[in-house]
Each structure stands twice: as C-alpha cells, then as structure tokens.
PDB file of C-alpha atoms and ligand atoms in Angstrom:
ATOM      1  CA  MET A   1      12.126 -13.445 -19.499  1.00 92.00           C
ATOM      2  CA  GLU A   2       9.785 -12.250 -16.773  1.00 95.00           C
ATOM      3  CA  SER A   3      10.177  -8.664 -15.761  1.00 97.00           C
ATOM      4  CA  ILE A   4      10.614  -7.934 -12.050  1.00 97.00           C
ATOM      5  CA  ASP A   5      11.671  -4.898 -10.059  1.00 97.00           C
ATOM      6  CA  THR A   6      14.666  -6.254  -8.148  1.00 97.00           C
ATOM      7  CA  LEU A   7      16.839  -9.339  -8.056  1.00 98.00           C
ATOM      8  CA  ILE A   8      18.992  -9.646  -4.932  1.00 97.00           C
ATOM      9  CA  GLU A   9      21.907 -12.070  -4.912  1.00 97.00           C
ATOM     10  CA  PRO A  10      23.385 -12.243  -1.417  1.00 97.00           C
ATOM     11  CA  ALA A  11      26.383 -14.364  -0.423  1.00 96.00           C
ATOM     12  CA  PHE A  12      24.171 -16.067   2.188  1.00 95.00           C
ATOM     13  CA  LEU A  13      20.431 -16.104   2.721  1.00 95.00           C
ATOM     14  CA  ALA A  14      18.848 -16.752   6.139  1.00 92.00           C
ATOM     15  CA  PRO A  15      15.135 -17.544   5.904  1.00 85.00           C
ATOM     16  CA  VAL A  16      12.747 -17.298   8.865  1.00 82.00           C
ATOM     17  CA  GLN A  17      12.987 -21.036   9.647  1.00 81.00           C
ATOM     18  CA  GLY A  18      16.271 -20.882  11.546  1.00 76.00           C
ATOM     19  CA  PRO A  19      20.069 -21.022  11.284  1.00 77.00           C
ATOM     20  CA  GLU A  20      20.195 -24.579   9.888  1.00 82.00           C
ATOM     21  CA  HIS A  21      18.451 -23.257   6.751  1.00 86.00           C
ATOM     22  CA  VAL A  22      21.058 -20.602   5.882  1.00 90.00           C
ATOM     23  CA  SER A  23      21.925 -21.130   2.218  1.00 92.00           C
ATOM     24  CA  LYS A  24      24.485 -20.024  -0.348  1.00 94.00           C
ATOM     25  CA  GLY A  25      23.930 -19.258  -4.028  1.00 94.00           C
ATOM     26  CA  LEU A  26      20.270 -18.199  -3.818  1.00 96.00           C
ATOM     27  CA  ALA A  27      18.573 -15.134  -5.261  1.00 97.00           C
ATOM     28  CA  VAL A  28      15.439 -13.256  -4.196  1.00 97.00           C
ATOM     29  CA  ALA A  29      13.112 -11.912  -6.885  1.00 97.00           C
ATOM     30  CA  ILE A  30      10.902  -8.949  -5.979  1.00 97.00           C
ATOM     31  CA  ARG A  31       7.957  -7.461  -7.838  1.00 97.00           C
ATOM     32  CA  ASP A  32       5.621  -4.694  -6.589  1.00 95.00           C
ATOM     33  CA  GLY A  33       7.200  -4.798  -3.139  1.00 90.00           C
ATOM     34  CA  ARG A  34       6.682  -8.540  -2.708  1.00 93.00           C
ATOM     35  CA  ILE A  35       9.009 -11.532  -2.850  1.00 94.00           C
ATOM     36  CA  VAL A  36       7.847 -13.567  -5.866  1.00 96.00           C
ATOM     37  CA  ALA A  37      10.539 -16.268  -5.749  1.00 96.00           C
ATOM     38  CA  VAL A  38      13.585 -17.503  -3.872  1.00 95.00           C
ATOM     39  CA  LEU A  39      15.585 -19.719  -6.209  1.00 96.00           C
ATOM     40  CA  PRO A  40      19.132 -20.649  -7.253  1.00 96.00           C
ATOM     41  CA  ALA A  41      20.886 -17.528  -8.538  1.00 96.00           C
ATOM     42  CA  ASN A  42      21.920 -19.083 -11.875  1.00 96.00           C
ATOM     43  CA  GLU A  43      18.281 -20.026 -12.615  1.00 97.00           C
ATOM     44  CA  ALA A  44      17.099 -16.576 -11.543  1.00 97.00           C
ATOM     45  CA  ARG A  45      19.433 -14.852 -14.018  1.00 96.00           C
ATOM     46  CA  LEU A  46      17.954 -16.900 -16.883  1.00 96.00           C
ATOM     47  CA  ARG A  47      14.356 -16.425 -15.808  1.00 97.00           C
ATOM     48  CA  TYR A  48      14.081 -12.775 -14.739  1.00 97.00           C
ATOM     49  CA  ALA A  49      14.782  -9.392 -16.288  1.00 97.00           C
ATOM     50  CA  PRO A  50      15.125  -7.171 -13.219  1.00 97.00           C
ATOM     51  CA  LYS A  51      15.025  -3.381 -13.347  1.00 97.00           C
ATOM     52  CA  THR A  52      17.592  -3.449 -10.529  1.00 97.00           C
ATOM     53  CA  HIS A  53      20.116  -6.224 -10.124  1.00 96.00           C
ATOM     54  CA  LEU A  54      21.702  -6.196  -6.671  1.00 96.00           C
ATOM     55  CA  PRO A  55      24.676  -8.526  -6.214  1.00 96.00           C
ATOM     56  CA  LEU A  56      25.721  -8.572  -2.532  1.00 96.00           C
ATOM     57  CA  PRO A  57      28.764 -10.874  -2.492  1.00 95.00           C
ATOM     58  CA  HIS A  58      29.758 -10.047   1.097  1.00 95.00           C
ATOM     59  CA  HIS A  59      26.312 -10.001   2.714  1.00 94.00           C
ATOM     60  CA  LEU A  60      23.951 -12.202   4.676  1.00 93.00           C
ATOM     61  CA  LEU A  61      20.348 -11.397   3.722  1.00 94.00           C
ATOM     62  CA  ILE A  62      17.975 -11.844   6.694  1.00 92.00           C
ATOM     63  CA  PRO A  63      14.231 -11.382   7.249  1.00 92.00           C
ATOM     64  CA  GLY A  64      13.226  -7.985   8.654  1.00 92.00           C
ATOM     65  CA  LEU A  65      13.813  -7.623  12.388  1.00 93.00           C
ATOM     66  CA  VAL A  66      10.868  -6.929  14.699  1.00 93.00           C
ATOM     67  CA  ASN A  67      11.204  -4.390  17.500  1.00 93.00           C
ATOM     68  CA  THR A  68       8.571  -5.606  19.941  1.00 93.00           C
ATOM     69  CA  HIS A  69       8.476  -2.618  22.277  1.00 94.00           C
ATOM     70  CA  THR A  70       8.883   1.011  21.301  1.00 94.00           C
ATOM     71  CA  HIS A  71       7.818   4.461  22.401  1.00 95.00           C
ATOM     72  CA  ALA A  72       9.064   5.647  19.024  1.00 96.00           C
ATOM     73  CA  ALA A  73       8.553   9.369  19.531  1.00 96.00           C
ATOM     74  CA  MET A  74      10.775   9.268  22.626  1.00 94.00           C
ATOM     75  CA  THR A  75      13.785   9.299  20.286  1.00 94.00           C
ATOM     76  CA  LEU A  76      13.418  13.078  20.730  1.00 94.00           C
ATOM     77  CA  MET A  77      14.143  12.618  24.464  1.00 93.00           C
ATOM     78  CA  ARG A  78      17.002  10.197  24.018  1.00 90.00           C
ATOM     79  CA  GLY A  79      19.592  10.518  26.766  1.00 87.00           C
ATOM     80  CA  LEU A  80      17.438  12.690  29.030  1.00 89.00           C
ATOM     81  CA  ALA A  81      18.381  11.893  32.651  1.00 88.00           C
ATOM     82  CA  ASP A  82      19.263   8.391  31.544  1.00 82.00           C
ATOM     83  CA  ASP A  83      21.323   7.658  34.646  1.00 85.00           C
ATOM     84  CA  LEU A  84      18.311   7.683  37.005  1.00 87.00           C
ATOM     85  CA  PRO A  85      16.507   4.574  38.282  1.00 84.00           C
ATOM     86  CA  LEU A  86      13.181   3.932  36.534  1.00 79.00           C
ATOM     87  CA  MET A  87      10.708   5.648  38.872  1.00 82.00           C
ATOM     88  CA  ARG A  88      12.877   8.747  39.374  1.00 89.00           C
ATOM     89  CA  TRP A  89      13.556   8.853  35.629  1.00 88.00           C
ATOM     90  CA  LEU A  90       9.809   8.769  34.928  1.00 86.00           C
ATOM     91  CA  GLN A  91       8.637  11.048  37.731  1.00 90.00           C
ATOM     92  CA  GLU A  92      11.424  13.645  37.718  1.00 92.00           C
ATOM     93  CA  ALA A  93      12.430  13.798  34.062  1.00 92.00           C
ATOM     94  CA  ILE A  94      10.205  12.060  31.540  1.00 90.00           C
ATOM     95  CA  TRP A  95       6.669  12.763  32.743  1.00 89.00           C
ATOM     96  CA  PRO A  96       7.355  16.509  33.279  1.00 92.00           C
ATOM     97  CA  ALA A  97       9.048  16.738  29.855  1.00 93.00           C
ATOM     98  CA  GLU A  98       6.120  14.951  28.253  1.00 92.00           C
ATOM     99  CA  ALA A  99       3.624  17.244  29.994  1.00 90.00           C
ATOM    100  CA  ARG A 100       5.473  20.211  28.530  1.00 92.00           C
ATOM    101  CA  PHE A 101       6.404  19.105  25.028  1.00 94.00           C
ATOM    102  CA  VAL A 102       4.331  16.185  23.784  1.00 95.00           C
ATOM    103  CA  SER A 103       1.933  17.103  20.979  1.00 97.00           C
ATOM    104  CA  PRO A 104       0.769  15.497  17.714  1.00 97.00           C
ATOM    105  CA  ASP A 105       3.688  17.232  15.954  1.00 98.00           C
ATOM    106  CA  PHE A 106       6.197  15.986  18.520  1.00 97.00           C
ATOM    107  CA  VAL A 107       4.922  12.415  18.144  1.00 97.00           C
ATOM    108  CA  TYR A 108       4.830  12.606  14.350  1.00 98.00           C
ATOM    109  CA  HIS A 109       8.397  13.912  13.998  1.00 98.00           C
ATOM    110  CA  GLY A 110       9.818  11.682  16.745  1.00 97.00           C
ATOM    111  CA  SER A 111       8.201   8.636  15.158  1.00 97.00           C
ATOM    112  CA  LEU A 112       9.529   9.606  11.710  1.00 97.00           C
ATOM    113  CA  LEU A 113      13.047   9.749  13.133  1.00 97.00           C
ATOM    114  CA  ALA A 114      12.606   6.458  14.994  1.00 96.00           C
ATOM    115  CA  ALA A 115      11.214   4.723  11.907  1.00 97.00           C
ATOM    116  CA  ALA A 116      14.150   5.970   9.797  1.00 97.00           C
ATOM    117  CA  GLU A 117      16.630   4.684  12.381  1.00 95.00           C
ATOM    118  CA  MET A 118      14.842   1.354  12.681  1.00 95.00           C
ATOM    119  CA  LEU A 119      14.666   0.797   8.922  1.00 96.00           C
ATOM    120  CA  ARG A 120      18.348   1.661   8.629  1.00 95.00           C
ATOM    121  CA  GLY A 121      19.069  -0.991  11.267  1.00 92.00           C
ATOM    122  CA  GLY A 122      17.086  -3.712   9.468  1.00 93.00           C
ATOM    123  CA  ILE A 123      13.956  -3.398  11.617  1.00 94.00           C
ATOM    124  CA  THR A 124      10.886  -3.632   9.413  1.00 95.00           C
ATOM    125  CA  THR A 125       8.211  -3.882  12.144  1.00 96.00           C
ATOM    126  CA  CYS A 126       7.717  -2.075  15.439  1.00 96.00           C
ATOM    127  CA  ASN A 127       5.173  -2.484  18.206  1.00 96.00           C
ATOM    128  CA  ASP A 128       4.544   1.008  19.549  1.00 97.00           C
ATOM    129  CA  MET A 129       2.906   2.476  22.633  1.00 96.00           C
ATOM    130  CA  TYR A 130       2.702   6.242  23.002  1.00 96.00           C
ATOM    131  CA  PHE A 131       0.463   9.297  23.194  1.00 96.00           C
ATOM    132  CA  TYR A 132      -1.251  10.420  19.951  1.00 97.00           C
ATOM    133  CA  PRO A 133      -1.111   6.992  18.248  1.00 96.00           C
ATOM    134  CA  GLU A 134      -2.706   8.579  15.190  1.00 96.00           C
ATOM    135  CA  ALA A 135       0.317  10.845  14.676  1.00 97.00           C
ATOM    136  CA  ALA A 136       2.731   7.934  15.182  1.00 97.00           C
ATOM    137  CA  ALA A 137       0.744   5.806  12.733  1.00 97.00           C
ATOM    138  CA  ARG A 138       0.897   8.594  10.125  1.00 97.00           C
ATOM    139  CA  ALA A 139       4.695   8.665  10.447  1.00 98.00           C
ATOM    140  CA  PHE A 140       4.962   4.867  10.193  1.00 97.00           C
ATOM    141  CA  VAL A 141       2.766   4.793   7.083  1.00 97.00           C
ATOM    142  CA  GLU A 142       4.830   7.538   5.430  1.00 97.00           C
ATOM    143  CA  MET A 143       8.069   5.705   6.200  1.00 97.00           C
ATOM    144  CA  GLY A 144       6.718   2.382   4.937  1.00 96.00           C
ATOM    145  CA  ILE A 145       7.510   0.511   8.148  1.00 97.00           C
ATOM    146  CA  ARG A 146       5.116  -2.188   9.357  1.00 97.00           C
ATOM    147  CA  ALA A 147       3.791  -1.197  12.787  1.00 97.00           C
ATOM    148  CA  VAL A 148       1.416  -2.062  15.572  1.00 97.00           C
ATOM    149  CA  ALA A 149      -0.116   1.157  16.888  1.00 96.00           C
ATOM    150  CA  GLY A 150      -0.988   0.888  20.574  1.00 97.00           C
ATOM    151  CA  ALA A 151      -3.913   2.683  22.198  1.00 97.00           C
ATOM    152  CA  VAL A 152      -2.115   3.806  25.332  1.00 97.00           C
ATOM    153  CA  VAL A 153      -4.183   3.982  28.540  1.00 98.00           C
ATOM    154  CA  LEU A 154      -3.132   5.676  31.781  1.00 96.00           C
ATOM    155  CA  ASP A 155      -4.983   6.871  34.862  1.00 96.00           C
ATOM    156  CA  PHE A 156      -3.287  10.242  35.004  1.00 91.00           C
ATOM    157  CA  PRO A 157      -3.736  13.224  32.687  1.00 92.00           C
ATOM    158  CA  SER A 158      -1.345  14.283  29.931  1.00 92.00           C
ATOM    159  CA  PRO A 159      -1.606  16.772  27.070  1.00 92.00           C
ATOM    160  CA  TYR A 160      -3.165  13.893  25.096  1.00 96.00           C
ATOM    161  CA  ALA A 161      -5.983  12.796  27.418  1.00 96.00           C
ATOM    162  CA  ARG A 162      -7.478  13.606  30.814  1.00 96.00           C
ATOM    163  CA  ASP A 163      -8.308  10.196  32.307  1.00 97.00           C
ATOM    164  CA  ALA A 164      -8.350   6.484  31.472  1.00 97.00           C
ATOM    165  CA  ASP A 165     -11.693   6.647  29.655  1.00 97.00           C
ATOM    166  CA  ASP A 166     -10.509   9.581  27.563  1.00 98.00           C
ATOM    167  CA  TYR A 167      -7.317   7.696  26.562  1.00 97.00           C
ATOM    168  CA  LEU A 168      -9.386   4.672  25.633  1.00 97.00           C
ATOM    169  CA  ASN A 169     -11.921   6.578  23.573  1.00 97.00           C
ATOM    170  CA  LYS A 170      -9.189   8.509  21.754  1.00 97.00           C
ATOM    171  CA  GLY A 171      -7.225   5.322  21.037  1.00 96.00           C
ATOM    172  CA  LEU A 172     -10.279   3.558  19.652  1.00 96.00           C
ATOM    173  CA  SER A 173     -11.188   6.515  17.445  1.00 95.00           C
ATOM    174  CA  ALA A 174      -7.553   6.683  16.207  1.00 94.00           C
ATOM    175  CA  PHE A 175      -7.916   3.051  15.108  1.00 94.00           C
ATOM    176  CA  GLU A 176     -10.844   4.100  12.922  1.00 93.00           C
ATOM    177  CA  THR A 177      -8.828   6.772  11.115  1.00 91.00           C
ATOM    178  CA  PHE A 178      -6.109   4.403   9.885  1.00 90.00           C
ATOM    179  CA  LYS A 179      -8.324   1.380   9.262  1.00 89.00           C
ATOM    180  CA  GLY A 180      -7.400  -0.345   5.998  1.00 92.00           C
ATOM    181  CA  GLU A 181      -3.706   0.667   6.054  1.00 96.00           C
ATOM    182  CA  PRO A 182      -2.050  -2.568   4.916  1.00 95.00           C
ATOM    183  CA  LEU A 183       1.057  -2.281   7.112  1.00 96.00           C
ATOM    184  CA  LEU A 184      -0.679  -1.134  10.299  1.00 97.00           C
ATOM    185  CA  SER A 185      -2.370  -3.195  12.965  1.00 96.00           C
ATOM    186  CA  VAL A 186      -3.544  -2.250  16.441  1.00 96.00           C
ATOM    187  CA  ALA A 187      -3.115  -3.234  20.077  1.00 97.00           C
ATOM    188  CA  MET A 188      -4.559  -2.093  23.367  1.00 98.00           C
ATOM    189  CA  ALA A 189      -1.725  -0.631  25.431  1.00 98.00           C
ATOM    190  CA  PRO A 190      -2.563  -0.161  29.122  1.00 98.00           C
ATOM    191  CA  HIS A 191       0.714   1.379  30.323  1.00 96.00           C
ATOM    192  CA  ALA A 192       1.355  -0.813  33.399  1.00 97.00           C
ATOM    193  CA  PRO A 193      -0.467  -2.334  36.380  1.00 97.00           C
ATOM    194  CA  TYR A 194       0.798   0.506  38.600  1.00 95.00           C
ATOM    195  CA  SER A 195      -0.595   3.223  36.314  1.00 95.00           C
ATOM    196  CA  VAL A 196      -3.954   1.704  35.254  1.00 98.00           C
ATOM    197  CA  CYS A 197      -6.956   1.100  37.550  1.00 97.00           C
ATOM    198  CA  ASP A 198      -9.160  -2.013  37.586  1.00 98.00           C
ATOM    199  CA  ALA A 199     -12.061  -0.349  35.760  1.00 97.00           C
ATOM    200  CA  ALA A 200      -9.800   0.770  32.914  1.00 98.00           C
ATOM    201  CA  PHE A 201      -8.235  -2.703  32.633  1.00 98.00           C
ATOM    202  CA  LYS A 202     -11.739  -4.169  32.329  1.00 98.00           C
ATOM    203  CA  ARG A 203     -12.533  -1.832  29.441  1.00 97.00           C
ATOM    204  CA  VAL A 204      -9.187  -2.605  27.801  1.00 98.00           C
ATOM    205  CA  ILE A 205      -9.869  -6.351  28.020  1.00 98.00           C
ATOM    206  CA  LYS A 206     -13.341  -5.882  26.521  1.00 97.00           C
ATOM    207  CA  ALA A 207     -11.922  -3.796  23.669  1.00 97.00           C
ATOM    208  CA  SER A 208      -9.194  -6.367  23.025  1.00 97.00           C
ATOM    209  CA  GLU A 209     -11.786  -9.143  22.821  1.00 97.00           C
ATOM    210  CA  HIS A 210     -14.062  -7.061  20.624  1.00 96.00           C
ATOM    211  CA  LEU A 211     -11.272  -6.053  18.210  1.00 95.00           C
ATOM    212  CA  ASP A 212      -9.429  -9.376  18.531  1.00 96.00           C
ATOM    213  CA  CYS A 213      -6.208  -7.468  19.115  1.00 96.00           C
ATOM    214  CA  PRO A 214      -3.353  -8.072  21.557  1.00 97.00           C
ATOM    215  CA  ILE A 215      -2.689  -6.281  24.838  1.00 98.00           C
ATOM    216  CA  HIS A 216       0.736  -4.680  25.187  1.00 97.00           C
ATOM    217  CA  LEU A 217       1.765  -3.587  28.697  1.00 97.00           C
ATOM    218  CA  HIS A 218       4.767  -3.055  30.962  1.00 96.00           C
ATOM    219  CA  LEU A 219       4.999  -5.649  33.723  1.00 95.00           C
ATOM    220  CA  LEU A 220       7.405  -5.957  36.643  1.00 93.00           C
ATOM    221  CA  GLU A 221      10.233  -3.860  35.310  1.00 88.00           C
ATOM    222  CA  THR A 222      11.169  -3.174  38.934  1.00 86.00           C
ATOM    223  CA  ALA A 223      10.855  -5.068  42.222  1.00 87.00           C
ATOM    224  CA  HIS A 224       9.055  -2.055  43.688  1.00 89.00           C
ATOM    225  CA  GLU A 225       6.004  -2.700  41.468  1.00 93.00           C
ATOM    226  CA  ARG A 226       5.303  -5.947  43.322  1.00 94.00           C
ATOM    227  CA  GLU A 227       5.472  -4.274  46.761  1.00 94.00           C
ATOM    228  CA  GLU A 228       3.351  -1.327  45.642  1.00 95.00           C
ATOM    229  CA  SER A 229       0.692  -3.607  44.156  1.00 97.00           C
ATOM    230  CA  GLN A 230       0.535  -5.674  47.356  1.00 96.00           C
ATOM    231  CA  ALA A 231       0.074  -2.499  49.410  1.00 97.00           C
ATOM    232  CA  ARG A 232      -2.501  -0.921  47.071  1.00 96.00           C
ATOM    233  CA  PHE A 233      -4.516  -3.886  45.811  1.00 96.00           C
ATOM    234  CA  GLY A 234      -3.580  -6.666  48.262  1.00 97.00           C
ATOM    235  CA  GLN A 235      -2.357  -8.704  45.290  1.00 97.00           C
ATOM    236  CA  THR A 236       0.744  -9.071  43.144  1.00 97.00           C
ATOM    237  CA  PRO A 237       0.473  -7.556  39.656  1.00 97.00           C
ATOM    238  CA  VAL A 238       0.192 -11.016  38.032  1.00 97.00           C
ATOM    239  CA  ALA A 239      -2.538 -12.152  40.470  1.00 97.00           C
ATOM    240  CA  ARG A 240      -4.431  -8.902  40.026  1.00 98.00           C
ATOM    241  CA  LEU A 241      -4.328  -9.232  36.230  1.00 98.00           C
ATOM    242  CA  GLU A 242      -5.529 -12.822  36.649  1.00 97.00           C
ATOM    243  CA  ARG A 243      -8.536 -11.607  38.693  1.00 97.00           C
ATOM    244  CA  LEU A 244      -9.306  -9.050  35.984  1.00 98.00           C
ATOM    245  CA  GLY A 245      -9.209 -11.728  33.257  1.00 97.00           C
ATOM    246  CA  LEU A 246      -6.218 -10.379  31.359  1.00 97.00           C
ATOM    247  CA  TRP A 247      -4.453 -13.713  30.936  1.00 97.00           C
ATOM    248  CA  SER A 248      -7.222 -15.023  28.711  1.00 96.00           C
ATOM    249  CA  CYS A 249      -6.271 -12.340  26.139  1.00 96.00           C
ATOM    250  CA  LYS A 250      -3.295 -12.295  23.768  1.00 96.00           C
ATOM    251  CA  VAL A 251      -0.687 -10.518  25.886  1.00 97.00           C
ATOM    252  CA  LEU A 252       2.758  -9.114  25.246  1.00 96.00           C
ATOM    253  CA  ALA A 253       4.231  -8.243  28.650  1.00 96.00           C
ATOM    254  CA  VAL A 254       7.204  -5.932  28.510  1.00 94.00           C
ATOM    255  CA  HIS A 255      10.271  -6.444  30.742  1.00 91.00           C
ATOM    256  CA  GLY A 256       8.960  -9.094  33.161  1.00 90.00           C
ATOM    257  CA  VAL A 257      12.325  -8.909  34.882  1.00 86.00           C
ATOM    258  CA  PHE A 258      10.903  -9.626  38.321  1.00 89.00           C
ATOM    259  CA  LEU A 259       8.494 -12.426  37.412  1.00 91.00           C
ATOM    260  CA  THR A 260       8.844 -15.346  39.822  1.00 91.00           C
ATOM    261  CA  GLU A 261       9.148 -18.815  38.335  1.00 90.00           C
ATOM    262  CA  PRO A 262       5.482 -19.727  39.091  1.00 93.00           C
ATOM    263  CA  GLU A 263       4.477 -16.420  37.455  1.00 94.00           C
ATOM    264  CA  GLN A 264       6.590 -17.233  34.411  1.00 92.00           C
ATOM    265  CA  GLU A 265       4.814 -20.589  34.193  1.00 93.00           C
ATOM    266  CA  ARG A 266       1.430 -18.859  34.499  1.00 94.00           C
ATOM    267  CA  LEU A 267       2.254 -16.528  31.626  1.00 94.00           C
ATOM    268  CA  ALA A 268       3.566 -19.441  29.570  1.00 94.00           C
ATOM    269  CA  ARG A 269       0.276 -21.328  30.078  1.00 95.00           C
ATOM    270  CA  ALA A 270      -1.577 -18.196  28.917  1.00 94.00           C
ATOM    271  CA  LYS A 271       0.708 -18.148  25.838  1.00 94.00           C
ATOM    272  CA  ALA A 272       1.733 -14.628  26.808  1.00 94.00           C
ATOM    273  CA  ALA A 273       5.051 -13.428  25.438  1.00 92.00           C
ATOM    274  CA  VAL A 274       7.660 -11.308  27.187  1.00 92.00           C
ATOM    275  CA  ALA A 275       9.438  -8.471  25.390  1.00 90.00           C
ATOM    276  CA  HIS A 276      12.831  -8.269  26.987  1.00 81.00           C
ATOM    277  CA  CYS A 277      14.159  -4.711  26.971  1.00 72.00           C
ATOM    278  CA  PRO A 278      17.577  -4.652  28.586  1.00 59.00           C
ATOM    279  CA  SER A 279      18.245  -1.427  30.459  1.00 57.00           C
ATOM    280  CA  SER A 280      21.037  -0.197  32.667  1.00 45.00           C
ATOM    281  CA  ASN A 281      18.520   0.082  35.503  1.00 47.00           C
ATOM    282  CA  MET A 282      17.647  -3.582  35.224  1.00 48.00           C
ATOM    283  CA  LYS A 283      21.218  -4.810  35.205  1.00 46.00           C
ATOM    284  CA  LEU A 284      21.951  -2.798  38.332  1.00 42.00           C
ATOM    285  CA  ALA A 285      18.843  -4.086  40.025  1.00 45.00           C
ATOM    286  CA  CYS A 286      19.166  -7.806  39.495  1.00 45.00           C
ATOM    287  CA  GLY A 287      22.636  -8.533  38.192  1.00 38.00           C
ATOM    288  CA  ILE A 288      21.493 -10.545  35.236  1.00 45.00           C
ATOM    289  CA  ALA A 289      18.188 -10.656  33.388  1.00 48.00           C
ATOM    290  CA  PRO A 290      16.708 -14.156  33.729  1.00 63.00           C
ATOM    291  CA  VAL A 291      16.123 -14.840  30.038  1.00 71.00           C
ATOM    292  CA  ALA A 292      17.368 -18.430  30.195  1.00 71.00           C
ATOM    293  CA  GLN A 293      15.100 -19.083  33.192  1.00 74.00           C
ATOM    294  CA  MET A 294      12.076 -17.639  31.361  1.00 74.00           C
ATOM    295  CA  GLN A 295      12.776 -19.814  28.336  1.00 75.00           C
ATOM    296  CA  ARG A 296      13.147 -22.879  30.539  1.00 75.00           C
ATOM    297  CA  ASN A 297       9.704 -22.091  31.953  1.00 75.00           C
ATOM    298  CA  GLY A 298       8.176 -22.061  28.483  1.00 76.00           C
ATOM    299  CA  LEU A 299       7.886 -18.317  27.881  1.00 74.00           C
ATOM    300  CA  SER A 300       8.529 -16.948  24.423  1.00 74.00           C
ATOM    301  CA  ILE A 301      10.947 -14.044  24.563  1.00 73.00           C
ATOM    302  CA  CYS A 302      11.396 -11.248  22.067  1.00 75.00           C
ATOM    303  CA  LEU A 303      13.398  -8.018  22.029  1.00 72.00           C
ATOM    304  CA  GLY A 304      12.366  -4.394  22.201  1.00 70.00           C
ATOM    305  CA  THR A 305      14.233  -1.113  22.527  1.00 71.00           C
ATOM    306  CA  ASP A 306      11.739   0.736  24.794  1.00 72.00           C
ATOM    307  CA  GLY A 307      12.003   4.471  25.477  1.00 64.00           C
ATOM    308  CA  GLY A 308      14.712   7.062  25.303  1.00 51.00           C
ATOM    309  CA  ARG A 309      17.400   5.551  27.512  1.00 45.00           C
ATOM    310  CA  LYS A 310      18.009   2.194  25.893  1.00 44.00           C
TER     311      LYS A 310
HETATM  312 ZN1  LIG B 401       8.417   0.885  27.670  1.00 89.37          ZN
END
C-alpha cells in the first residue's frame, strides 16, 4: 500500500471540465498538498494507506473557486456607507476612511480576515488590488491561499504613496520581496481610467509587458465615467485605452457594466476578460447587468466580490 496524507471520498466529484463530467464513486488521493490520483473509490481503498480518510457521503467536491476581483483588506470597512452611489461612496466615505486608517497593519489584518472568509467559502484563489500589496501578500502566504497581488496605481496621494510614479515604484519593489512564493503571482493594477493619467498608464503597460503579467483595472462601473472621460480626454474610456495600447496586453476589466456592444466586441477581440461584480448600485443604475449580452459578444466573464459593500 502506498502511503498518502488524505483520501477524500465525496458522493459526487465535479472536475474543472464542466457539469457533464460530474461523477459518482470516485476518490481523490492527496500527498504533500497535491492531488496524486483521482480514481474509483474501491480501487483507492486497496491502493492507498491514508493518514486521514475523509468519507463525504453527502457532498459534492468541486475545484477551488476563484475570486477575480478583491480589495481584500476592505473587509475591515464592510458595510460603511454602503447605501451610497459609487462616486459618493468613494468620495465621502471610503477615500476619507482610507486616508485616516489604511496602514501596512490594516492591510495585513484585513487581508487575513478576507482570506479566512474566502477559504471557508471554497475560494482558493483571489485577484487583489489594494494599497500596501506587500502586506496583503504576507497575509495571503500565511493563510495558504493562492493570490494575485496587484500593484495598485492612482494619481492621487494616500498614506501608501504620493503620486502615480510612487505607487508604481512601490508596487514593483513589493513584487521583488515576495518573488519565489509558489502561490503568489503579480498583476499591474491601475485603479481605473478616471483615476489614472495617460503617463501612468504608459508606464503600467511597459511594466506589464516587461513582467509578462496581466493588467487588472476597473472599467465603466458607472455611466458617468463615459461622460467624464469624453469631457476630460475627448475620448471614451475604451477608445482612450486603445490609444494608449492597453488592449494589446492581457487585461482583466472589472465591472464593464456600461460597455456598449461594439466595445464588448473590441474587448473580446483583445481576449480581455470582464470580472462581473454585482453591486446594489449597478442594479439600480441599469436594471439588469448585461452578462448574457457580453457572453453573446464573445467576452469571457468571471466573478469577483470587490470592496466592502458587496
Ligand atoms: Zn473594485
């Protein structure tokens, strides 16, 4: 008999391939934190001597869920002014609270809590964007959750950084400190077209190409962003990002609620993905989020939980 750490015998097993592959009577053998075999349960019992045998006769065993958009540390601000529309919520509640309270300790403890909650809910990977990515990464590593740490970039100052260049430099140096962590990878995270200038986007794109890492940003969460971009840059956010060369990178655009159909097709051609983060604000604003429309236009859609009010 081969010795292994754990043998799980669920009632049903759903592999990554899709619902038509859900099977009964299988077992999963685990050694040193890795799946070494998926095989019929009766064969597994003859072949393996597990330290822990875990029969789960009423369970469906699924692959780990992936939370594609988090500001993990914002769990500490959960519920704060969560009945305000997005811009008022940010400007009147969240940004002042962040200016006052956010620190490496805040981010570390908030991310620990978020990681514990995510793991408890079956989420084994998160894609994070927040201040002090080094502190968040430390929490994720300690909790054993797989994570993408985002180097957040904004034009305006915070306790973390004073301007876009400072954010960028700090993010890139944070990447150096957790290099080699097996469960961590990195992304450039320019906050949104309305909060990041052209010059900073150009540096972000260069860094993404240099590091071969994705770009994670908010895009068109509100209709107002389109109007503001037209007034400020003479272009829609999608057209402006096109001019800057962003669509030739690997992009995960968050929300995308107000993408027009031609814009959805543009993103689909760029193989960009949209992280759909349902929020009360969005439902009020547009009645129904156009997920089916985005899928029809060839966009790949994933789910994220976003900040403190979701
Ligand atoms: Zn967000």
